[in-house]
mmCIF file of C-alpha atoms in Angstrom:
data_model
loop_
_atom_site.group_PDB
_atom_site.id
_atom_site.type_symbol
_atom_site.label_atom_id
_atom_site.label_comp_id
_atom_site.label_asym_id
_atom_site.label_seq_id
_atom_site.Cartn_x
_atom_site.Cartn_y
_atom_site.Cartn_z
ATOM 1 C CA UNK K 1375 0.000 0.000 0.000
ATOM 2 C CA UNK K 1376 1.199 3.373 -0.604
ATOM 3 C CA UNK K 1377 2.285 5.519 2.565
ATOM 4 C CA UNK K 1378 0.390 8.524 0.858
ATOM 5 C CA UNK K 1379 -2.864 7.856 -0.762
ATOM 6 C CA UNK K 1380 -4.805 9.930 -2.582
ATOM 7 C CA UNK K 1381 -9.034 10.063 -3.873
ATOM 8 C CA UNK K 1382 -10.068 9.868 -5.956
ATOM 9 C CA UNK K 1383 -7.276 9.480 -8.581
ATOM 10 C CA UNK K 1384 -9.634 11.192 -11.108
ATOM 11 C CA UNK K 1385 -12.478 13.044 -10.952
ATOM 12 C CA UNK K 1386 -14.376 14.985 -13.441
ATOM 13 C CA UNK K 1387 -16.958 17.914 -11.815
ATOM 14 C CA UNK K 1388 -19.099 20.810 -12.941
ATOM 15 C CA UNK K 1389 -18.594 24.341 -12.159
ATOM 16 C CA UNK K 1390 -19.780 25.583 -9.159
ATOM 17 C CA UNK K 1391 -19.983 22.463 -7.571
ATOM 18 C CA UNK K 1392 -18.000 21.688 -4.191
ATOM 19 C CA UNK K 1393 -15.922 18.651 -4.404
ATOM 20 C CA UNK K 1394 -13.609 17.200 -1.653
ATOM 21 C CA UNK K 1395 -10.274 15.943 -2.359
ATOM 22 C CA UNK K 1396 -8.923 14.045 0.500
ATOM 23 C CA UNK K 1397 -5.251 12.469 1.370
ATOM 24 C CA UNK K 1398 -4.236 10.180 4.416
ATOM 25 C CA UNK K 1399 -0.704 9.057 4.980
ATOM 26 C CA UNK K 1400 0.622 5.898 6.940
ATOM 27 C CA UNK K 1401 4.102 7.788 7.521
ATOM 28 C CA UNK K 1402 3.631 9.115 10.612
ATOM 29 C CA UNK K 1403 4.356 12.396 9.477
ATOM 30 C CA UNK K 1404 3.418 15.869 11.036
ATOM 31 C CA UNK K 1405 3.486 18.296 8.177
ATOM 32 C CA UNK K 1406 0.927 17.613 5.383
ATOM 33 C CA UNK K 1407 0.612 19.927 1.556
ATOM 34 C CA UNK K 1408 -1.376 19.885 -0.710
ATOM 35 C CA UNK K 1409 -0.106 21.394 -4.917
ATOM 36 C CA UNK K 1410 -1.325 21.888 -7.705
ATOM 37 C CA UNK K 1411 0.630 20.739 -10.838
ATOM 38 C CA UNK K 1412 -0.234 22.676 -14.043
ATOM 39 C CA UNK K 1413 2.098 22.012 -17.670
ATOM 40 C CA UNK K 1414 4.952 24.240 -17.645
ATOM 41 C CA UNK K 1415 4.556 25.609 -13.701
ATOM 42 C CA UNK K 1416 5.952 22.746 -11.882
ATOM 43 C CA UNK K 1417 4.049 22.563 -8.568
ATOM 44 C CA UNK K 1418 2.393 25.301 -6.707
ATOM 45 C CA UNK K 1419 1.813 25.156 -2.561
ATOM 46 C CA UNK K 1420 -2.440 25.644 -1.941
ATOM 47 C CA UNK K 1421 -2.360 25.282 1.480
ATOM 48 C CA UNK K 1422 -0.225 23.275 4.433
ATOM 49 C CA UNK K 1423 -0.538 21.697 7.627
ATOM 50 C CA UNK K 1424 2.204 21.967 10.779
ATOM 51 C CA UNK K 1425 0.089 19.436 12.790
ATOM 52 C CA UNK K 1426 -3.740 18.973 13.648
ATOM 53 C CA UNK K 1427 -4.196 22.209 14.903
ATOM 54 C CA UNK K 1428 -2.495 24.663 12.338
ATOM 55 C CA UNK K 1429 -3.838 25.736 8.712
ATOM 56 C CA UNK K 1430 -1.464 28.544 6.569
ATOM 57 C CA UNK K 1431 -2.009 29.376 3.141
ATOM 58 C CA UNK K 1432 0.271 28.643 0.728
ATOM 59 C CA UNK K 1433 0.899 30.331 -2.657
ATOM 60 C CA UNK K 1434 -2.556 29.875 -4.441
ATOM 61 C CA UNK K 1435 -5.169 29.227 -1.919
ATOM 62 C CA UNK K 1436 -7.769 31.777 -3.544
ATOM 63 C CA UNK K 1437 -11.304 28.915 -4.002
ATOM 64 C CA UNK K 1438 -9.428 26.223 -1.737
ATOM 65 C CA UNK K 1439 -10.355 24.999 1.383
ATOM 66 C CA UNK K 1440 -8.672 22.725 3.659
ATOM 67 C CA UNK K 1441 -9.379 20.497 6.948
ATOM 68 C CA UNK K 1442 -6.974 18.462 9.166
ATOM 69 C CA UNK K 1443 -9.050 16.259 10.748
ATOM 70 C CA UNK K 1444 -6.148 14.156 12.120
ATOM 71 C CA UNK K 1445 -2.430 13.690 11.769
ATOM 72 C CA UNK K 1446 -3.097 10.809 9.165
ATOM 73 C CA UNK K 1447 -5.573 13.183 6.869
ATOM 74 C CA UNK K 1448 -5.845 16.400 5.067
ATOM 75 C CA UNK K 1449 -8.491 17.114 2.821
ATOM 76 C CA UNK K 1450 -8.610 20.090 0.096
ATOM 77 C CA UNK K 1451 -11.900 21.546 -0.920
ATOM 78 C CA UNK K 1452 -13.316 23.620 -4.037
ATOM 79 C CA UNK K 1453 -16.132 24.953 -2.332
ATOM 80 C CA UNK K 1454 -17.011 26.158 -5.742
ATOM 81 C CA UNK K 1455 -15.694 24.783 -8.810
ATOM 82 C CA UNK K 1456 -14.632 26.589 -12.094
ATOM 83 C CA UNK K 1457 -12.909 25.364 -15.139
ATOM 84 C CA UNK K 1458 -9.349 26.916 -14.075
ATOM 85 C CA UNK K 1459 -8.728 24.939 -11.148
ATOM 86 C CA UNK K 1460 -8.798 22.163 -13.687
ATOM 87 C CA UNK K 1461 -5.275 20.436 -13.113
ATOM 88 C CA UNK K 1462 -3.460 17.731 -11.401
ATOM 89 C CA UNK K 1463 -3.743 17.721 -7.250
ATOM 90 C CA UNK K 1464 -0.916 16.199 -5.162
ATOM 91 C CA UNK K 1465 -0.697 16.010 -1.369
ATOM 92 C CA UNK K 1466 2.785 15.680 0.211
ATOM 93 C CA UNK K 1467 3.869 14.878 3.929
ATOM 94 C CA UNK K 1468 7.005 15.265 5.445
ATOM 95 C CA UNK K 1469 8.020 14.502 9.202
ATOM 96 C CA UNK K 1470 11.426 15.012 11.449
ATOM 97 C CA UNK K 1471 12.400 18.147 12.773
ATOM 98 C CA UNK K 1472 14.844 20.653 11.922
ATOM 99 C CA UNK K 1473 15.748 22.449 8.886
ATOM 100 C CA UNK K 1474 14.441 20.500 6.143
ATOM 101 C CA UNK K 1475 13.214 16.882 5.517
ATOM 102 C CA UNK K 1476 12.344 15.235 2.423
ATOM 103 C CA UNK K 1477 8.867 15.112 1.057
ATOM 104 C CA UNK K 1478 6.652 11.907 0.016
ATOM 105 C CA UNK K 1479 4.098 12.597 -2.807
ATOM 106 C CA UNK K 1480 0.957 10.622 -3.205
ATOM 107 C CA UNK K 1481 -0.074 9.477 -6.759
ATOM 108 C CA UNK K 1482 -1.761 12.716 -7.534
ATOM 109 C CA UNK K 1483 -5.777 13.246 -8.174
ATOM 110 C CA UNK K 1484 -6.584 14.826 -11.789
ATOM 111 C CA UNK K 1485 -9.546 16.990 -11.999
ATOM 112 C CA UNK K 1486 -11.476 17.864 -14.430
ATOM 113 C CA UNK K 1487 -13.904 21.143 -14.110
ATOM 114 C CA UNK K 1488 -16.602 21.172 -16.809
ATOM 115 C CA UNK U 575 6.655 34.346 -4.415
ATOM 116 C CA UNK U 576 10.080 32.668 -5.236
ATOM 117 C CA UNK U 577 10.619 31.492 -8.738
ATOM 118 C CA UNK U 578 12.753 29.075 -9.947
ATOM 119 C CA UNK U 579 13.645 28.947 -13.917
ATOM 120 C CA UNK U 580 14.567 25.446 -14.856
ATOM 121 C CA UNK U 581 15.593 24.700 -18.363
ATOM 122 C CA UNK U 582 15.560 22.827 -20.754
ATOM 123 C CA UNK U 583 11.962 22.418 -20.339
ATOM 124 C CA UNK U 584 11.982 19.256 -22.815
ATOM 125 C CA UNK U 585 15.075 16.997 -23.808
ATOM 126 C CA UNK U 586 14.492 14.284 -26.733
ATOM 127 C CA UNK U 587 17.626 12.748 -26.371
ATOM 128 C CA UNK U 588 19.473 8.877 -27.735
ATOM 129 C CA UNK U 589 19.546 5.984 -25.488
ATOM 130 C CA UNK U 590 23.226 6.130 -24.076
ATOM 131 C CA UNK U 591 23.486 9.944 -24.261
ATOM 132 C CA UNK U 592 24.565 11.942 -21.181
ATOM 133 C CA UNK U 593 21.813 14.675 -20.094
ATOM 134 C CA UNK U 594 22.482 18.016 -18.118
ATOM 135 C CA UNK U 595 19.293 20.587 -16.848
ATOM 136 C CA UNK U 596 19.519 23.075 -14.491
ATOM 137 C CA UNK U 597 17.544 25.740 -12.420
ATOM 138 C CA UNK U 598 18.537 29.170 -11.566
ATOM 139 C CA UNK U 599 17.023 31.769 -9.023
ATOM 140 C CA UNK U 600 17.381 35.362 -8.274
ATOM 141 C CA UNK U 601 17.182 34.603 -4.817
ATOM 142 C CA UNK U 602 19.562 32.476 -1.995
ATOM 143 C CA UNK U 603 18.150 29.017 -1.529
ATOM 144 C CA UNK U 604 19.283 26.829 1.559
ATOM 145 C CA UNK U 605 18.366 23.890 0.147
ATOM 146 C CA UNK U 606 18.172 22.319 -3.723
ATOM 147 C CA UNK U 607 16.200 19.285 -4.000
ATOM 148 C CA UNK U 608 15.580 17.621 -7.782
ATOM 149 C CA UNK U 609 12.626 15.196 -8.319
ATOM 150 C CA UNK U 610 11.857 12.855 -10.729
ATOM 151 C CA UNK U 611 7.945 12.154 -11.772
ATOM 152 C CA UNK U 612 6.859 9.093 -13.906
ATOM 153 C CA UNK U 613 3.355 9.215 -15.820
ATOM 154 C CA UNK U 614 0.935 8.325 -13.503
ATOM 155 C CA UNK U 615 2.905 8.821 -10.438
ATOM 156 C CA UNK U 616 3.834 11.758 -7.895
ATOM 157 C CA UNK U 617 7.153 13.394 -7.642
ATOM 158 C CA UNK U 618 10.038 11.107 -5.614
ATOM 159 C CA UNK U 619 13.270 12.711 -4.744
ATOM 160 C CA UNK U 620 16.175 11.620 -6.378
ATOM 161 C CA UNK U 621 18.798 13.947 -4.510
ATOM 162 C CA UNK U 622 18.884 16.323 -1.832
ATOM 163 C CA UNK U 623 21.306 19.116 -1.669
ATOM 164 C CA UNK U 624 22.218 20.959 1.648
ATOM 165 C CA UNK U 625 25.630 23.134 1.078
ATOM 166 C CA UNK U 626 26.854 25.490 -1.365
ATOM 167 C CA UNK U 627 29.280 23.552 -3.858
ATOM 168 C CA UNK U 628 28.134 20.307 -2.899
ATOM 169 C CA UNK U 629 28.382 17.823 -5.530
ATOM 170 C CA UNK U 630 25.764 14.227 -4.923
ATOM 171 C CA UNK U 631 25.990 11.573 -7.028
ATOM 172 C CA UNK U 632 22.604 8.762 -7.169
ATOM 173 C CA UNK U 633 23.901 5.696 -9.678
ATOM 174 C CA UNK U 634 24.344 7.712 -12.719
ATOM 175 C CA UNK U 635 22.941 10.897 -11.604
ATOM 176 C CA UNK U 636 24.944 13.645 -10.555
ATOM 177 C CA UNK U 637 23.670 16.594 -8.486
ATOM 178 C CA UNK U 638 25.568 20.016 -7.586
ATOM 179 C CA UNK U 639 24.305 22.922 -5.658
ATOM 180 C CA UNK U 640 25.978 26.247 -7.076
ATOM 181 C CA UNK U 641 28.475 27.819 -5.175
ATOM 182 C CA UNK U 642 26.237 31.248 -5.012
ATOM 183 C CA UNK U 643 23.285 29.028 -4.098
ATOM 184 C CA UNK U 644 21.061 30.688 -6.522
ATOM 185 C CA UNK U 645 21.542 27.497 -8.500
ATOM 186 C CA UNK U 646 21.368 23.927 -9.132
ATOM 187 C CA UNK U 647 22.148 21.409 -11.889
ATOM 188 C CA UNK U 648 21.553 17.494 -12.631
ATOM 189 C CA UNK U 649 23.179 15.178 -14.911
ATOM 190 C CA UNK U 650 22.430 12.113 -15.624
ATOM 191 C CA UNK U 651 25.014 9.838 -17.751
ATOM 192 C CA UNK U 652 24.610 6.991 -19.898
ATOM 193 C CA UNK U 653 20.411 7.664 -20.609
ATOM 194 C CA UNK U 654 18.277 4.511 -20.546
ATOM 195 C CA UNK U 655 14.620 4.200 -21.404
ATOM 196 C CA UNK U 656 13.715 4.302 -17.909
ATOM 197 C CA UNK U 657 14.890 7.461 -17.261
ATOM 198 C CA UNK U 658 11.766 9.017 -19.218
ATOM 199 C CA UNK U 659 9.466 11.496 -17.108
ATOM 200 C CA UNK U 660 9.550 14.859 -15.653
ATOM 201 C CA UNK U 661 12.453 16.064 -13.601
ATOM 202 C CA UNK U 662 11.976 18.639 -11.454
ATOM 203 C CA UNK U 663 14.084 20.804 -9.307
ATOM 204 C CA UNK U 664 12.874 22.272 -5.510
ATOM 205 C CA UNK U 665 14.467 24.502 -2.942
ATOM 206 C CA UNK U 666 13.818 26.043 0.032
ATOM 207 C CA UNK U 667 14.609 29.172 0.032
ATOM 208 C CA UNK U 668 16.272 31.375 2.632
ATOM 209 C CA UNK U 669 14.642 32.575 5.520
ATOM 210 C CA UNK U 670 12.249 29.992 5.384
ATOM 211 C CA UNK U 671 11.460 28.722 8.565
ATOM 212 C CA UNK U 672 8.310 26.515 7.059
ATOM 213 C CA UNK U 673 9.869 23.742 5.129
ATOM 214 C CA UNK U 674 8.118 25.389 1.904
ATOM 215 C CA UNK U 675 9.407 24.081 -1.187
ATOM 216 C CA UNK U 676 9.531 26.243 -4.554
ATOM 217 C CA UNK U 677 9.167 24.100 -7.537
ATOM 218 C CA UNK U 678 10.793 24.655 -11.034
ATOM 219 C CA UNK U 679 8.604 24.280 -14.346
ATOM 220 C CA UNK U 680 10.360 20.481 -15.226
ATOM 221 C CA UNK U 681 12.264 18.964 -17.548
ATOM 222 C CA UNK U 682 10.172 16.500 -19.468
ATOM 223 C CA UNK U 683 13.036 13.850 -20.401
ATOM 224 C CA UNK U 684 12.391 11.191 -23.497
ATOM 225 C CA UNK U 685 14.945 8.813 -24.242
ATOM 226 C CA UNK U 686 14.718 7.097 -27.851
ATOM 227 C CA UNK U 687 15.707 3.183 -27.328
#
């Protein structure tokens, strides 16, 4: 089994309707991401996760949600769905302390806004 | 934010041929990281680079963080097949106490058998 798993893997939607993306991890890890992959852009931080108790914005969080509802999952939210958030969704953890440790993707969820 | 330019951003290269890409900042990083993705798959790291002038090698991949630390490049030597997908390159830049990664654009890599 993967350590971080990802659903759905794909997922095509409407616009304007909400749709959860969630991630759990088996890693034990504390910190929790989720990106956004577009062609061309590499991968861009939506939101992040210290621990249970602590949400920060990352670099395009504008129409994202999120919710840590335990160490082992971290969900990302379109509350409202529109064509450009169309793309491919990865969640990351990472764990340790001090200055940096080495992130673990999951297999990514593609969405499709219609 | 922090931006990092990473170039080529696609390589169509011979089976056996060596490969070089590279990403460049304006700003310090403390940290380069390059990741490899495979179609269907998320990023994994390949190498991790924590000093200025340090040189990593991974089997035939070779990793060196610049001396100015505004820079990165990877090489890889002796291309197989297997060595198709997206490479991309990650740092953390300076100053940043959140374990944030900035991500380059890629290198889409295709290796002709």
């Amino acid at each position: 089994d993967a350590d971080v798993t990802q659903t759905p893997r794909n997922r095509i939607t409407k616009t304007g309707k909400r749709i959860m993306l969630e991630c759990s991890q088996t890693k034990g890890h504390d910190r929790m991401y989720w990106y956004r992959q577009d062609p061309g852009l590499g991968l861009r931080l939506i939101y992040y996760s210290f621990d249970v108790k602590d949400i920060n914005k990352g670099e395009i969080s504008d129409g994202y949600s999120v919710s840590r509802q335990a160490q082992a999952k971290f969900s990302l939210s379109l509350e409202s769905a529109i064509p450009n958030q169309t793309a491919l969704y990865f969640c990351a953890t990472s764990g340790g302390t001090g200055y940096w440790t080495e992130a673990f993707f999951g297999q990514g969820t593609r969405l499709t806004v219609v | 934010g922090q931006q990092l330019n990473q170039s080529p951003q696609s390589m169509f290269i011979q089976e056996g041929e060596d490969v070089s890409m590279n990403c460049t900042s304006s700003s310090i990083f403390n940290t380069w990281l390059w990741y490899k993705q495979e179609p269907g798959e998320g990023p994994v790291l390949l190498i991790a680079l924590y000093k200025a002038g340090e040189l990593t090698s991974n089997g035939r991949l070779t990793a060196q963080f610049g001396i100015t630390r505004k820079d990165s490049f990877l090489n890889i030597s002796a291309s197989i097949p297997s060595d198709v997908g997206i490479y991309f390159c990650a740092g953390q830049p300076l100053n940043n106490a959140g374990n944030m990664l900035t991500f380059g654009g890629g290198t889409r890599l295709m290796v002709k058998p």
